[in-house]
Amino acid sequence: MSRQKNYLKPYKKRRFFKPKEKKLNRSMAGNTLLFVIMAICGVAMIMPLVMVINNCLKPLDELYQFPPKIFVRNPTLENFSDLFTIMNDSWVPFSRYILNTIIITGGGMVGHVIIASLAAYPLAKHNFPGKGILFQMVVLSMMFHWTVTQTPQYMMISWLHINNSYWALILPACSFGMGLYLMKQFMEQLPDSLMESARLDGASEWCIFWKIVMPNVKPAWLTLAIFQFQQMWSNTGSTFLRDEALKPLQYSLQQISAGGMARAGAAAAVTFIIAAVPITFFLICQRNILETMTSSGMKD
Amino acid sequence: MAGNGEISEVKVSQEALDIAKKQATLGYRIKRNKACYMMLAPYFILFFLFTVIPVILSVCFSFTYYNMLEMPEFIGWKNYIKLFLEDDIFMKALKNTMILAVVTGPVSYFLCLLFAWIINEFKGWVRAFLTLIFYAPSICGNAYVVWTLILSGDRYGYLNGFLMDLGILDNAIIWMKTEKYVLPFLIVVQLWLSLGTGFLSFIAGLQTVDKSLYEAAALDGVKNRWQELWYVTLPAMKPQLMFGAVMQITQAFAISDVSIQLAGNPSVNYAGATVVTHLLDYGTVRFEMGYASAIATVLFLLMVGSNLLVQKLLRRVGE
């Protein structure tokens, strides 16, 4: 951390349009050019999300207007109240969907963070037979997308008889490769002396893991939790869950937004909620996430 | 080592030799690290169940005819022969996937790098805000459905509306149902979505580059920021470059949700078909698991192969 802060210091004194203290190898023309590129691309990137925000505040007549306007004229919260009305009418009580989401995302997050850090610690700090090949397998698993194993995974889940239960979503989520990889890379930075001194005091490996390693890698497990949340949040679970009472919030929200023109307002509200939740989480934890990603590099 | 000969003369007791021998055996080393294996067990049991075994199963089933009801029947290379010689839709899907991957993969990679590099010039809340703006699309869940409104085929669609308002178009174009527009728009949406984990890794990596390297480079005659980028920054963040490449390539080959959401599945004249949508078609609709496994195996080889190739190329950056 201290090194990063030192590195950032020169930026502090530099104001964009009056560069009093000239930074190495930076020209005014270059700065302006890059600023313009950044502004144009930034607007292009954010525009669809601005539309999402504006749409959820538009009354129905503004949603179907020609020519379409991006910005809302008469903002209302009608769409959200519509959404709540639809929610209250739903066949399965809406609180049930929320509970399902909490169980599935919560289980997936906590399970993944604990299991992946448990496995990451020996991979980062111990030498034992088979270490190399196990880690290589995890790295290799990041090189293909989970859609590749979707079909055989479905077979595995039906053979294990965990089909149509929360486990069908939680267990595979616990074994994502990215989490283990990030955790291992982060733990490698911990100084060995930390563990060595605990070992001299007679601490067992488990004790070292819980009392020394885990408190020191807090940014990493927060990051893992957020990434996992993003994954689980967008999962509708429709492949594995058949009972309506087991399905997560995401599923019911998508059902609502598929309701056609009459529900266009509620659908806009749904889109906003779906996007806002993970973005908020990222906003809160941005610093921790970036600190973790520092060590994400592949050394060889 | 000149002293080696003398050291070997030192007498070592038989007992110490035995212990040393014992410690060198595999069994002993495994036993001594028992706690390690216990810690690894929960993760790797799940990892094997849901990742390793599925990959192996996929390869095995690709040589069979299997419909989930009857026992799988071995049919040799027939699935692959059918895939490459008879299945026109697969060839189209493969072509689309290659176009999407070859365009979105490298382009999104360089965009990630470019934006991260520019963001690195800012500081404080501006930097945090810019990071959020560029990263937000990739985590907004399936909020990319807003693109269906932008590309909507009636005149209420933003694109049609604006173009008609400006007088460029007379009639609304049904963008995602017109074959020639499907792929370009899929590329645009995919690029919008693609500044993900790799992008974060770059931003974080740029922060760690040692500042004294820049000063040293300036003394050595580096004259502008572009030279600085090529000779100092990129070599210093090579590990992150490799990680980012894996993320972007894997993502680029797996495009399917966007295509299904925007162009439908099957899309018009299969203009938006990708290998993954084809896989979904056989795996979750027709339940021809053997054939689906063959598709999955081809996709697996494509992804892993191109990843390994790019890793090899990236090792040379700055050398």
Coordinates of C-alpha atoms in Angstrom, one line a residue:
Chain A
M1 CA 0.0 0.0 0.0
S2 CA 2.7 2.4 1.0
R3 CA 4.4 2.0 -2.3
Q4 CA 1.3 2.7 -4.2
K5 CA 0.7 5.9 -2.3
N6 CA 4.2 7.2 -3.0
Y7 CA 3.6 6.4 -6.6
L8 CA 0.4 8.4 -6.7
K9 CA 1.8 11.5 -5.0
P10 CA 3.0 13.4 -8.1
Y11 CA -0.5 13.2 -9.6
K12 CA -1.9 15.0 -6.6
K13 CA -0.2 18.3 -7.5
R14 CA -1.0 18.1 -11.2
R15 CA -4.2 19.9 -12.3
F16 CA -5.4 19.0 -15.7
F17 CA -5.4 22.3 -17.5
K18 CA -2.5 24.0 -15.6
P19 CA 0.3 21.5 -15.4
K20 CA 2.6 23.5 -13.2
E21 CA 4.8 20.6 -12.3
K22 CA 5.6 18.7 -15.4
K23 CA 5.4 15.0 -15.1
L24 CA 8.0 12.9 -16.9
N25 CA 7.3 12.2 -20.6
R26 CA 3.8 13.9 -20.6
S27 CA 2.8 16.5 -23.1
M28 CA -0.2 18.8 -23.0
A29 CA -1.3 17.7 -26.5
G30 CA -1.1 14.0 -25.5
N31 CA -3.1 14.7 -22.3
T32 CA -5.8 16.5 -24.2
L33 CA -6.0 13.8 -26.8
L34 CA -6.3 11.1 -24.3
F35 CA -8.9 13.1 -22.3
V36 CA -11.0 13.5 -25.4
I37 CA -10.8 9.8 -26.3
M38 CA -11.7 8.9 -22.7
A39 CA -14.7 11.3 -22.6
I40 CA -16.1 10.0 -25.9
C41 CA -15.7 6.3 -25.0
G42 CA -17.0 7.0 -21.5
V43 CA -20.2 8.5 -22.8
A44 CA -20.6 5.6 -25.2
M45 CA -20.1 3.0 -22.4
I46 CA -22.4 4.7 -19.9
M47 CA -25.2 5.6 -22.4
P48 CA -27.1 2.2 -22.3
L49 CA -27.0 2.3 -18.5
V50 CA -28.3 5.9 -18.5
M51 CA -31.1 4.6 -20.7
V52 CA -31.8 1.9 -18.1
I53 CA -32.0 4.4 -15.3
N54 CA -34.2 6.8 -17.3
N55 CA -36.5 4.1 -18.6
C56 CA -37.4 3.0 -15.1
L57 CA -38.5 6.5 -14.3
K58 CA -40.6 7.0 -17.4
P59 CA -44.4 6.8 -17.4
L60 CA -45.8 4.4 -20.0
D61 CA -46.6 7.1 -22.6
E62 CA -43.0 8.3 -22.5
L63 CA -41.7 4.7 -23.0
Y64 CA -43.6 4.5 -26.3
Q65 CA -42.9 7.8 -27.8
F66 CA -41.8 8.8 -31.3
P67 CA -39.1 10.0 -31.6
P68 CA -37.7 8.2 -28.5
K69 CA -36.1 10.4 -25.9
I70 CA -33.2 9.2 -23.8
F71 CA -33.9 11.5 -20.8
V72 CA -37.1 11.3 -18.8
R73 CA -39.5 14.4 -18.8
N74 CA -41.9 13.6 -16.0
P75 CA -40.1 11.2 -13.7
T76 CA -42.5 8.9 -11.7
L77 CA -42.0 5.9 -9.5
E78 CA -45.1 4.4 -11.0
N79 CA -43.1 1.6 -12.6
F80 CA -41.8 0.4 -9.2
S81 CA -45.3 0.5 -7.6
D82 CA -46.5 -1.5 -10.6
L83 CA -43.8 -4.0 -10.0
F84 CA -44.8 -4.3 -6.4
T85 CA -48.4 -4.9 -7.3
I86 CA -47.4 -7.7 -9.7
M87 CA -45.1 -9.1 -7.0
N88 CA -47.9 -9.2 -4.5
D89 CA -50.1 -11.0 -7.0
S90 CA -47.6 -13.7 -7.7
W91 CA -48.5 -17.3 -7.2
V92 CA -45.6 -18.1 -5.0
P93 CA -45.3 -15.5 -2.3
F94 CA -42.6 -13.0 -3.4
S95 CA -40.7 -13.3 -0.1
R96 CA -40.1 -16.9 -1.0
Y97 CA -38.1 -15.8 -4.1
I98 CA -36.1 -13.4 -2.0
L99 CA -35.4 -16.2 0.5
N100 CA -34.3 -18.5 -2.2
T101 CA -31.9 -15.9 -3.6
I102 CA -30.5 -15.3 -0.2
I103 CA -29.9 -19.0 0.4
I104 CA -28.4 -19.7 -3.1
T105 CA -26.2 -16.6 -3.3
G106 CA -25.3 -16.7 0.4
G107 CA -24.5 -20.4 0.3
G108 CA -22.5 -20.0 -2.9
M109 CA -20.5 -17.0 -1.6
V110 CA -19.7 -18.3 1.9
G111 CA -19.0 -21.9 0.7
H112 CA -16.8 -20.7 -2.2
V113 CA -14.8 -18.2 0.0
I114 CA -14.2 -20.8 2.7
I115 CA -13.5 -23.8 0.5
A116 CA -11.3 -21.9 -2.0
S117 CA -9.2 -20.2 0.6
L118 CA -8.7 -23.5 2.4
A119 CA -7.4 -25.0 -0.8
A120 CA -5.4 -21.8 -1.7
Y121 CA -3.4 -21.7 1.5
P122 CA -1.4 -25.0 1.0
L123 CA -1.1 -24.2 -2.7
A124 CA 0.4 -20.9 -1.9
K125 CA 2.6 -21.6 1.1
H126 CA 3.4 -25.3 1.2
N127 CA 5.4 -27.7 -0.9
F128 CA 3.9 -31.2 -1.3
P129 CA 3.7 -33.8 -4.0
G130 CA 1.0 -33.0 -6.6
K131 CA 0.9 -29.3 -6.0
G132 CA 2.1 -28.3 -9.4
I133 CA -0.4 -30.4 -11.3
L134 CA -3.4 -29.5 -9.1
F135 CA -2.8 -25.8 -9.7
Q136 CA -2.1 -26.3 -13.4
M137 CA -5.5 -27.9 -13.6
V138 CA -7.2 -25.0 -12.0
V139 CA -5.4 -22.6 -14.4
L140 CA -6.5 -24.7 -17.3
S141 CA -10.1 -24.7 -16.1
M142 CA -10.0 -20.9 -16.4
M143 CA -9.1 -21.3 -20.1
F144 CA -12.5 -22.6 -21.0
H145 CA -16.0 -21.3 -20.3
W146 CA -18.4 -23.2 -18.1
T147 CA -20.8 -23.5 -21.0
V148 CA -18.5 -26.2 -22.4
T149 CA -19.1 -28.5 -19.4
Q150 CA -22.8 -27.6 -19.1
T151 CA -24.2 -30.8 -20.5
P152 CA -22.1 -33.3 -18.6
Q153 CA -22.4 -31.2 -15.5
Y154 CA -26.2 -31.7 -15.8
M155 CA -25.7 -35.4 -16.0
M156 CA -23.4 -35.4 -12.9
I157 CA -26.0 -33.4 -11.0
S158 CA -28.8 -35.7 -11.9
W159 CA -26.6 -38.8 -11.0
L160 CA -25.8 -37.3 -7.6
H161 CA -29.6 -36.8 -7.1
I162 CA -29.1 -33.2 -6.1
N163 CA -31.3 -32.1 -9.0
N164 CA -34.1 -29.8 -8.1
S165 CA -32.5 -28.6 -4.8
Y166 CA -30.4 -25.6 -3.8
W167 CA -27.3 -27.8 -3.8
A168 CA -27.4 -28.1 -7.6
L169 CA -26.6 -24.4 -7.8
I170 CA -24.4 -24.0 -4.7
L171 CA -22.0 -26.9 -5.0
P172 CA -20.8 -26.3 -8.6
A173 CA -20.5 -22.6 -7.7
C174 CA -18.2 -23.5 -4.8
S175 CA -15.6 -24.9 -7.2
F176 CA -15.1 -22.1 -9.7
G177 CA -11.4 -21.8 -10.7
M178 CA -11.1 -18.0 -10.6
G179 CA -11.6 -17.8 -6.9
L180 CA -9.0 -20.3 -6.0
Y181 CA -6.6 -18.7 -8.4
L182 CA -7.0 -15.1 -7.1
M183 CA -6.8 -16.3 -3.5
K184 CA -3.6 -18.3 -4.1
Q185 CA -1.9 -15.4 -5.9
F186 CA -2.8 -13.1 -3.1
M187 CA -1.7 -15.4 -0.3
E188 CA 1.7 -15.9 -2.0
Q189 CA 2.5 -12.3 -1.1
L190 CA 2.2 -12.9 2.7
P191 CA 5.6 -13.1 4.2
D192 CA 6.7 -16.6 5.2
S193 CA 8.0 -15.3 8.5
L194 CA 4.4 -14.6 9.6
M195 CA 3.6 -18.3 9.5
E196 CA 7.0 -19.4 10.6
S197 CA 6.7 -17.6 13.9
A198 CA 3.2 -19.0 14.6
R199 CA 4.5 -22.4 13.8
L200 CA 7.3 -21.9 16.4
D201 CA 4.7 -21.0 18.9
G202 CA 3.2 -24.4 18.3
A203 CA 0.2 -23.4 16.2
S204 CA -1.3 -26.1 14.0
E205 CA -1.8 -25.6 10.3
W206 CA -5.6 -25.1 10.8
C207 CA -4.9 -22.6 13.5
I208 CA -2.5 -20.7 11.3
F209 CA -5.0 -20.6 8.5
W210 CA -7.9 -19.2 10.6
K211 CA -6.0 -16.9 12.9
I212 CA -3.1 -15.7 10.8
V213 CA -3.8 -16.1 7.1
M214 CA -7.5 -15.4 6.8
P215 CA -7.4 -12.0 8.7
N216 CA -4.5 -10.9 6.5
V217 CA -6.2 -11.7 3.2
K218 CA -9.4 -9.8 3.9
P219 CA -9.4 -7.8 0.6
A220 CA -9.1 -11.1 -1.3
W221 CA -12.0 -12.8 0.3
L222 CA -14.1 -9.7 -0.1
T223 CA -13.3 -9.7 -3.8
L224 CA -14.1 -13.4 -4.1
A225 CA -17.4 -12.8 -2.4
I226 CA -18.3 -10.0 -4.7
F227 CA -17.3 -11.9 -7.9
Q228 CA -19.2 -14.9 -6.7
F229 CA -22.2 -12.7 -5.9
Q230 CA -22.1 -11.3 -9.5
Q231 CA -22.1 -14.8 -10.9
M232 CA -24.9 -16.1 -8.6
W233 CA -27.0 -13.0 -8.9
S234 CA -27.6 -13.4 -12.7
N235 CA -28.3 -17.2 -12.4
T236 CA -31.9 -18.0 -13.0
G237 CA -31.4 -21.6 -12.0
S238 CA -34.0 -22.7 -14.5
T239 CA -31.8 -25.7 -15.7
F240 CA -31.7 -27.4 -12.4
L241 CA -34.7 -26.1 -10.4
R242 CA -38.1 -27.3 -11.4
D243 CA -40.2 -26.4 -8.3
E244 CA -41.5 -22.8 -8.6
A245 CA -41.0 -22.5 -4.8
L246 CA -37.2 -23.0 -5.2
K247 CA -36.5 -20.5 -7.9
P248 CA -34.5 -17.4 -7.2
L249 CA -35.5 -13.7 -7.5
Q250 CA -33.8 -13.4 -10.9
Y251 CA -36.1 -16.0 -12.4
S252 CA -39.3 -14.3 -11.3
L253 CA -38.0 -10.9 -12.3
Q254 CA -37.3 -12.1 -15.8
Q255 CA -40.7 -13.7 -15.9
I256 CA -42.2 -10.3 -15.1
S257 CA -40.1 -8.5 -17.7
A258 CA -41.1 -11.0 -20.3
G259 CA -44.7 -9.8 -19.9
G260 CA -44.9 -7.8 -23.1
M261 CA -46.0 -4.2 -23.7
A262 CA -48.5 -4.0 -20.8
R263 CA -45.7 -4.6 -18.4
A264 CA -43.0 -2.5 -20.1
G265 CA -42.9 -0.2 -17.2
A266 CA -42.4 -2.9 -14.6
A267 CA -39.9 -4.5 -17.0
A268 CA -37.9 -1.3 -17.0
A269 CA -37.9 -1.3 -13.2
V270 CA -36.8 -4.9 -13.2
T271 CA -33.8 -4.1 -15.5
F272 CA -32.8 -1.3 -13.2
I273 CA -32.9 -3.5 -10.1
I274 CA -31.0 -6.3 -11.8
A275 CA -28.2 -3.9 -12.9
A276 CA -28.1 -1.7 -9.8
V277 CA -27.5 -4.4 -7.2
P278 CA -24.1 -5.8 -8.4
I279 CA -22.9 -2.3 -9.4
T280 CA -23.6 -1.0 -5.9
F281 CA -21.7 -3.9 -4.4
F282 CA -18.7 -3.2 -6.7
L283 CA -18.8 0.5 -5.8
I284 CA -18.6 -0.3 -2.1
C285 CA -15.7 -2.7 -2.4
Q286 CA -13.8 -1.2 -5.3
R287 CA -10.7 -0.5 -3.3
N288 CA -10.5 -4.1 -2.0
I289 CA -11.1 -5.6 -5.4
L290 CA -8.4 -3.6 -7.1
E291 CA -6.0 -4.5 -4.3
T292 CA -6.7 -8.1 -4.9
M293 CA -6.4 -7.8 -8.7
T294 CA -2.9 -6.5 -8.3
S295 CA -1.7 -10.0 -7.6
S296 CA -3.8 -11.6 -10.3
G297 CA -1.0 -11.9 -12.8
M298 CA 0.2 -15.2 -14.2
K299 CA 3.8 -15.6 -13.3
D300 CA 4.4 -18.5 -15.6
Chain B
M1 CA 31.7 -26.8 -5.9
A2 CA 35.3 -27.5 -5.0
G3 CA 34.5 -28.6 -1.4
N4 CA 32.2 -31.4 -2.5
G5 CA 34.7 -34.1 -2.4
E6 CA 35.8 -33.3 1.1
I7 CA 32.3 -33.1 2.5
S8 CA 31.4 -36.6 1.2
E9 CA 34.3 -37.9 3.3
V10 CA 32.5 -36.9 6.5
K11 CA 31.2 -39.9 8.2
V12 CA 27.4 -40.0 8.4
S13 CA 25.8 -42.4 10.7
Q14 CA 23.6 -45.2 9.2
E15 CA 20.7 -43.9 11.2
A16 CA 20.8 -40.4 9.7
L17 CA 21.1 -41.9 6.3
D18 CA 18.0 -44.0 6.8
I19 CA 16.0 -41.0 8.0
A20 CA 17.2 -39.0 5.0
K21 CA 16.2 -41.8 2.7
K22 CA 12.8 -42.1 4.4
Q23 CA 12.2 -38.4 4.1
A24 CA 12.9 -38.5 0.4
T25 CA 10.2 -41.1 -0.4
L26 CA 6.9 -40.0 -1.8
G27 CA 4.9 -41.8 0.8
Y28 CA 6.6 -39.9 3.6
R29 CA 6.2 -36.6 2.0
I30 CA 2.5 -37.2 1.4
K31 CA 2.1 -38.3 5.0
R32 CA 4.0 -35.3 6.4
N33 CA 1.7 -32.9 4.5
K34 CA -1.5 -34.6 5.6
A35 CA -3.0 -31.3 6.8
C36 CA -2.4 -29.8 3.4
Y37 CA -4.4 -32.5 1.7
M38 CA -7.2 -32.2 4.2
M39 CA -7.4 -28.5 3.3
L40 CA -7.3 -29.2 -0.4
A41 CA -9.9 -32.0 -0.2
P42 CA -13.2 -30.1 -0.1
Y43 CA -12.4 -27.8 -3.0
F44 CA -10.8 -30.4 -5.2
I45 CA -13.5 -33.0 -4.6
L46 CA -16.1 -30.5 -5.9
F47 CA -13.6 -29.4 -8.7
F48 CA -13.3 -32.9 -9.9
L49 CA -17.0 -33.6 -9.7
F50 CA -18.1 -30.5 -11.5
T51 CA -15.2 -29.6 -13.8
V52 CA -12.7 -32.4 -14.4
I53 CA -15.1 -35.3 -14.7
P54 CA -17.5 -33.4 -16.9
V55 CA -14.6 -32.6 -19.3
I56 CA -13.6 -36.3 -19.4
L57 CA -17.2 -37.3 -19.8
S58 CA -17.7 -34.9 -22.6
V59 CA -14.7 -36.3 -24.5
C60 CA -15.9 -39.9 -23.9
F61 CA -19.5 -39.3 -24.8
S62 CA -18.5 -37.5 -28.0
F63 CA -17.7 -41.0 -29.4
T64 CA -21.2 -42.3 -28.6
Y65 CA -24.8 -42.0 -29.4
Y66 CA -26.5 -41.1 -26.1
N67 CA -29.9 -39.6 -25.4
M68 CA -30.0 -39.8 -21.6
L69 CA -32.6 -42.6 -21.7
E70 CA -30.9 -45.6 -23.4
M71 CA -27.4 -46.8 -22.7
P72 CA -24.7 -44.9 -24.7
E73 CA -23.8 -46.7 -27.9
F74 CA -20.2 -46.4 -29.2
I75 CA -20.2 -45.0 -32.7
G76 CA -16.5 -44.0 -33.2
W77 CA -15.8 -40.8 -35.1
K78 CA -19.3 -40.6 -36.6
N79 CA -20.3 -37.5 -34.5
Y80 CA -17.2 -35.6 -35.6
I81 CA -17.6 -36.7 -39.2
K82 CA -21.2 -35.5 -39.1
L83 CA -20.2 -32.3 -37.4
F84 CA -17.6 -31.2 -39.9
L85 CA -19.0 -32.7 -43.1
E86 CA -22.8 -32.8 -42.9
D87 CA -23.8 -30.2 -40.4
D88 CA -24.1 -26.9 -42.4
I89 CA -25.5 -25.0 -39.4
F90 CA -22.4 -26.0 -37.3
M91 CA -20.1 -24.7 -40.0
K92 CA -22.0 -21.5 -40.0
A93 CA -21.9 -21.3 -36.2
L94 CA -18.2 -22.1 -36.2
K95 CA -17.6 -19.4 -38.8
N96 CA -19.6 -16.9 -36.7
T97 CA -17.8 -17.9 -33.5
M98 CA -14.5 -17.4 -35.2
I99 CA -15.4 -14.0 -36.6
L100 CA -16.8 -12.9 -33.2
A101 CA -13.7 -14.3 -31.3
V102 CA -11.1 -12.9 -33.7
V103 CA -12.7 -9.5 -33.7
T104 CA -13.9 -9.1 -30.1
G105 CA -11.0 -11.0 -28.5
P106 CA -8.1 -8.9 -29.6
V107 CA -10.1 -5.6 -29.8
S108 CA -11.6 -6.0 -26.3
Y109 CA -8.1 -6.9 -25.1
F110 CA -6.6 -3.7 -26.5
L111 CA -9.5 -1.6 -25.3
C112 CA -9.1 -3.0 -21.8
L113 CA -5.4 -2.1 -21.9
L114 CA -6.0 1.3 -23.5
F115 CA -8.7 2.4 -21.1
A116 CA -6.8 1.0 -18.1
W117 CA -3.7 2.9 -19.2
I118 CA -5.6 6.2 -19.6
I119 CA -7.5 5.7 -16.3
N120 CA -4.1 5.3 -14.6
E121 CA -3.3 8.9 -15.5
F122 CA -6.1 10.1 -13.4
K123 CA -6.4 10.0 -9.6
G124 CA -8.7 9.9 -6.7
W125 CA -12.5 9.9 -7.3
V126 CA -12.1 10.6 -11.1
R127 CA -10.2 7.4 -11.4
A128 CA -12.7 5.5 -9.3
F129 CA -15.6 6.9 -11.2
L130 CA -14.0 6.1 -14.6
T131 CA -13.3 2.6 -13.5
L132 CA -16.9 2.2 -12.5
I133 CA -18.2 3.5 -15.8
F134 CA -16.1 1.2 -17.9
Y135 CA -16.5 -1.9 -15.7
A136 CA -20.2 -1.5 -14.9
P137 CA -21.6 -3.0 -18.2
S138 CA -19.8 -6.3 -17.6
I139 CA -21.4 -6.7 -14.2
C140 CA -24.9 -5.4 -14.8
G141 CA -26.3 -8.9 -15.1
N142 CA -28.5 -9.2 -18.1
A143 CA -29.3 -5.5 -18.2
Y144 CA -27.9 -5.7 -21.7
V145 CA -31.5 -6.3 -22.6
V146 CA -31.6 -2.6 -22.9
W147 CA -29.9 -3.2 -26.3
T148 CA -33.1 -4.8 -27.4
L149 CA -34.8 -1.4 -26.9
I150 CA -32.0 0.4 -28.8
L151 CA -32.0 -2.1 -31.7
S152 CA -35.8 -2.7 -31.6
G153 CA -37.3 -3.2 -35.0
D154 CA -40.2 -0.7 -34.7
R155 CA -39.9 3.1 -34.7
Y156 CA -39.8 3.2 -30.9
G157 CA -36.3 1.7 -31.0
Y158 CA -33.7 4.3 -30.2
L159 CA -31.6 3.6 -33.2
N160 CA -34.5 3.6 -35.7
G161 CA -36.0 6.6 -33.9
F162 CA -32.8 8.7 -34.1
L163 CA -32.0 7.7 -37.7
M164 CA -35.6 8.5 -38.8
D165 CA -35.6 11.7 -36.9
L166 CA -32.5 12.8 -38.7
G167 CA -34.0 11.8 -42.0
I168 CA -31.4 9.1 -42.8
L169 CA -34.0 6.3 -42.8
D170 CA -37.5 6.4 -44.2
N171 CA -38.7 3.2 -42.6
A172 CA -37.8 1.4 -39.5
I173 CA -35.3 -1.4 -40.1
I174 CA -35.8 -4.7 -38.2
W175 CA -32.1 -4.7 -37.2
M176 CA -31.8 -8.1 -35.5
K177 CA -33.9 -9.9 -38.1
T178 CA -31.8 -8.6 -41.1
E179 CA -29.0 -11.0 -41.7
K180 CA -26.2 -8.6 -42.6
Y181 CA -26.7 -6.5 -39.4
V182 CA -26.8 -9.3 -36.9
L183 CA -23.1 -10.0 -36.5
P184 CA -21.9 -6.4 -36.5
F185 CA -24.3 -5.5 -33.7
L186 CA -23.5 -8.6 -31.7
I187 CA -19.8 -7.5 -31.9
V188 CA -20.8 -4.0 -30.7
V189 CA -22.8 -5.3 -27.7
Q190 CA -20.1 -7.9 -26.9
L191 CA -17.4 -5.2 -26.9
W192 CA -19.6 -3.1 -24.6
L193 CA -19.9 -6.0 -22.2
S194 CA -16.3 -7.2 -22.4
L195 CA -14.3 -4.8 -20.1
G196 CA -14.5 -7.3 -17.2
T197 CA -12.0 -9.0 -14.9
G198 CA -9.1 -8.6 -17.3
F199 CA -9.7 -4.8 -17.3
L200 CA -9.6 -4.7 -13.5
S201 CA -6.4 -6.7 -13.5
F202 CA -4.8 -4.2 -15.9
I203 CA -5.8 -1.2 -13.7
A204 CA -4.5 -2.9 -10.7
G205 CA -1.3 -4.0 -12.5
L206 CA -0.5 -0.5 -13.7
Q207 CA -0.6 0.8 -10.2
T208 CA 2.1 -1.6 -9.1
V209 CA 4.7 -0.6 -11.8
D210 CA 7.7 0.7 -9.9
K211 CA 7.9 4.5 -10.3
S212 CA 11.7 4.5 -10.3
L213 CA 11.6 2.4 -13.5
Y214 CA 10.1 5.4 -15.3
E215 CA 12.7 7.8 -14.0
A216 CA 15.5 5.4 -15.0
A217 CA 13.9 5.0 -18.4
A218 CA 13.7 8.8 -18.8
L219 CA 17.4 9.0 -18.1
D220 CA 18.0 6.3 -20.7
G221 CA 16.4 8.3 -23.4
V222 CA 12.7 7.4 -23.4
K223 CA 11.1 10.5 -24.9
N224 CA 7.3 10.2 -24.7
R225 CA 4.5 8.2 -23.1
W226 CA 4.2 5.8 -26.0
Q227 CA 7.8 4.7 -25.7
E228 CA 7.4 4.5 -21.9
L229 CA 4.3 2.3 -22.4
W230 CA 6.1 -0.1 -24.7
Y231 CA 9.5 -0.3 -23.1
V232 CA 8.7 0.1 -19.4
T233 CA 5.0 -0.4 -18.5
L234 CA 4.1 -3.4 -20.6
P235 CA 7.1 -5.6 -19.7
A236 CA 6.6 -4.7 -16.0
M237 CA 2.9 -5.9 -16.1
K238 CA 3.4 -9.0 -18.2
P239 CA 1.8 -11.3 -15.6
Q240 CA -1.4 -9.2 -15.7
L241 CA -1.3 -9.1 -19.5
M242 CA -1.3 -12.9 -19.5
F243 CA -4.1 -13.1 -17.1
G244 CA -6.2 -10.6 -19.0
A245 CA -5.6 -12.5 -22.2
V246 CA -7.0 -15.7 -20.7
M247 CA -10.1 -13.8 -19.5
Q248 CA -10.8 -12.0 -22.8
I249 CA -10.2 -15.1 -25.1
T250 CA -12.3 -17.4 -23.0
Q251 CA -15.1 -14.8 -23.0
A252 CA -14.8 -14.2 -26.7
F253 CA -15.3 -17.8 -27.7
A254 CA -18.3 -18.3 -25.4
I255 CA -20.7 -15.7 -26.8
S256 CA -24.2 -17.1 -26.6
D257 CA -26.5 -15.3 -24.2
V258 CA -26.2 -12.0 -26.0
S259 CA -27.0 -13.7 -29.3
I260 CA -30.0 -15.5 -27.9
Q261 CA -31.3 -12.4 -26.2
L262 CA -30.9 -10.1 -29.2
A263 CA -31.2 -12.3 -32.2
G264 CA -33.1 -15.2 -30.9
N265 CA -32.3 -18.9 -31.1
P266 CA -32.5 -20.0 -33.8
S267 CA -31.7 -16.6 -35.3
V268 CA -32.8 -15.5 -38.7
N269 CA -31.0 -17.8 -41.2
Y270 CA -28.7 -18.7 -38.4
A271 CA -26.9 -15.3 -38.7
G272 CA -26.4 -15.2 -35.0
A273 CA -25.7 -18.9 -34.4
T274 CA -22.5 -19.6 -32.4
V275 CA -21.0 -22.8 -31.4
V276 CA -22.4 -22.4 -27.9
T277 CA -26.0 -21.8 -29.1
H278 CA -25.6 -24.9 -31.3
L279 CA -24.4 -26.8 -28.3
L280 CA -27.4 -25.6 -26.3
D281 CA -29.7 -26.6 -29.1
Y282 CA -28.5 -30.2 -29.1
G283 CA -27.8 -30.5 -25.3
T284 CA -30.9 -28.9 -23.8
V285 CA -33.5 -29.1 -26.5
R286 CA -32.9 -32.2 -28.6
F287 CA -31.1 -34.2 -25.8
E288 CA -28.6 -35.7 -28.3
M289 CA -25.9 -35.8 -25.6
G290 CA -23.3 -37.6 -27.7
Y291 CA -23.5 -35.1 -30.5
A292 CA -23.6 -32.2 -28.0
S293 CA -20.5 -33.6 -26.3
A294 CA -18.7 -33.6 -29.7
I295 CA -19.5 -29.9 -30.1
A296 CA -18.4 -29.2 -26.5
T297 CA -15.1 -31.1 -27.1
V298 CA -14.4 -29.0 -30.3
L299 CA -15.2 -25.8 -28.4
F300 CA -13.0 -26.9 -25.5
L301 CA -10.1 -27.6 -27.8
L302 CA -10.6 -24.2 -29.6
M303 CA -10.6 -22.3 -26.3
V304 CA -7.7 -24.0 -24.6
G305 CA -5.7 -24.2 -27.8
S306 CA -6.0 -20.5 -28.6
N307 CA -5.3 -19.6 -24.9
L308 CA -2.1 -21.6 -24.8
L309 CA -1.0 -20.1 -28.2
V310 CA -1.6 -16.6 -27.0
Q311 CA 0.2 -17.3 -23.7
K312 CA 3.2 -18.4 -25.7
L313 CA 3.1 -15.2 -27.8
L314 CA 2.7 -12.9 -24.8
R315 CA 5.8 -14.3 -23.1
R316 CA 7.7 -12.4 -25.8
V317 CA 6.3 -8.9 -24.9
G318 CA 9.2 -6.5 -24.4
E319 CA 11.9 -9.0 -25.2

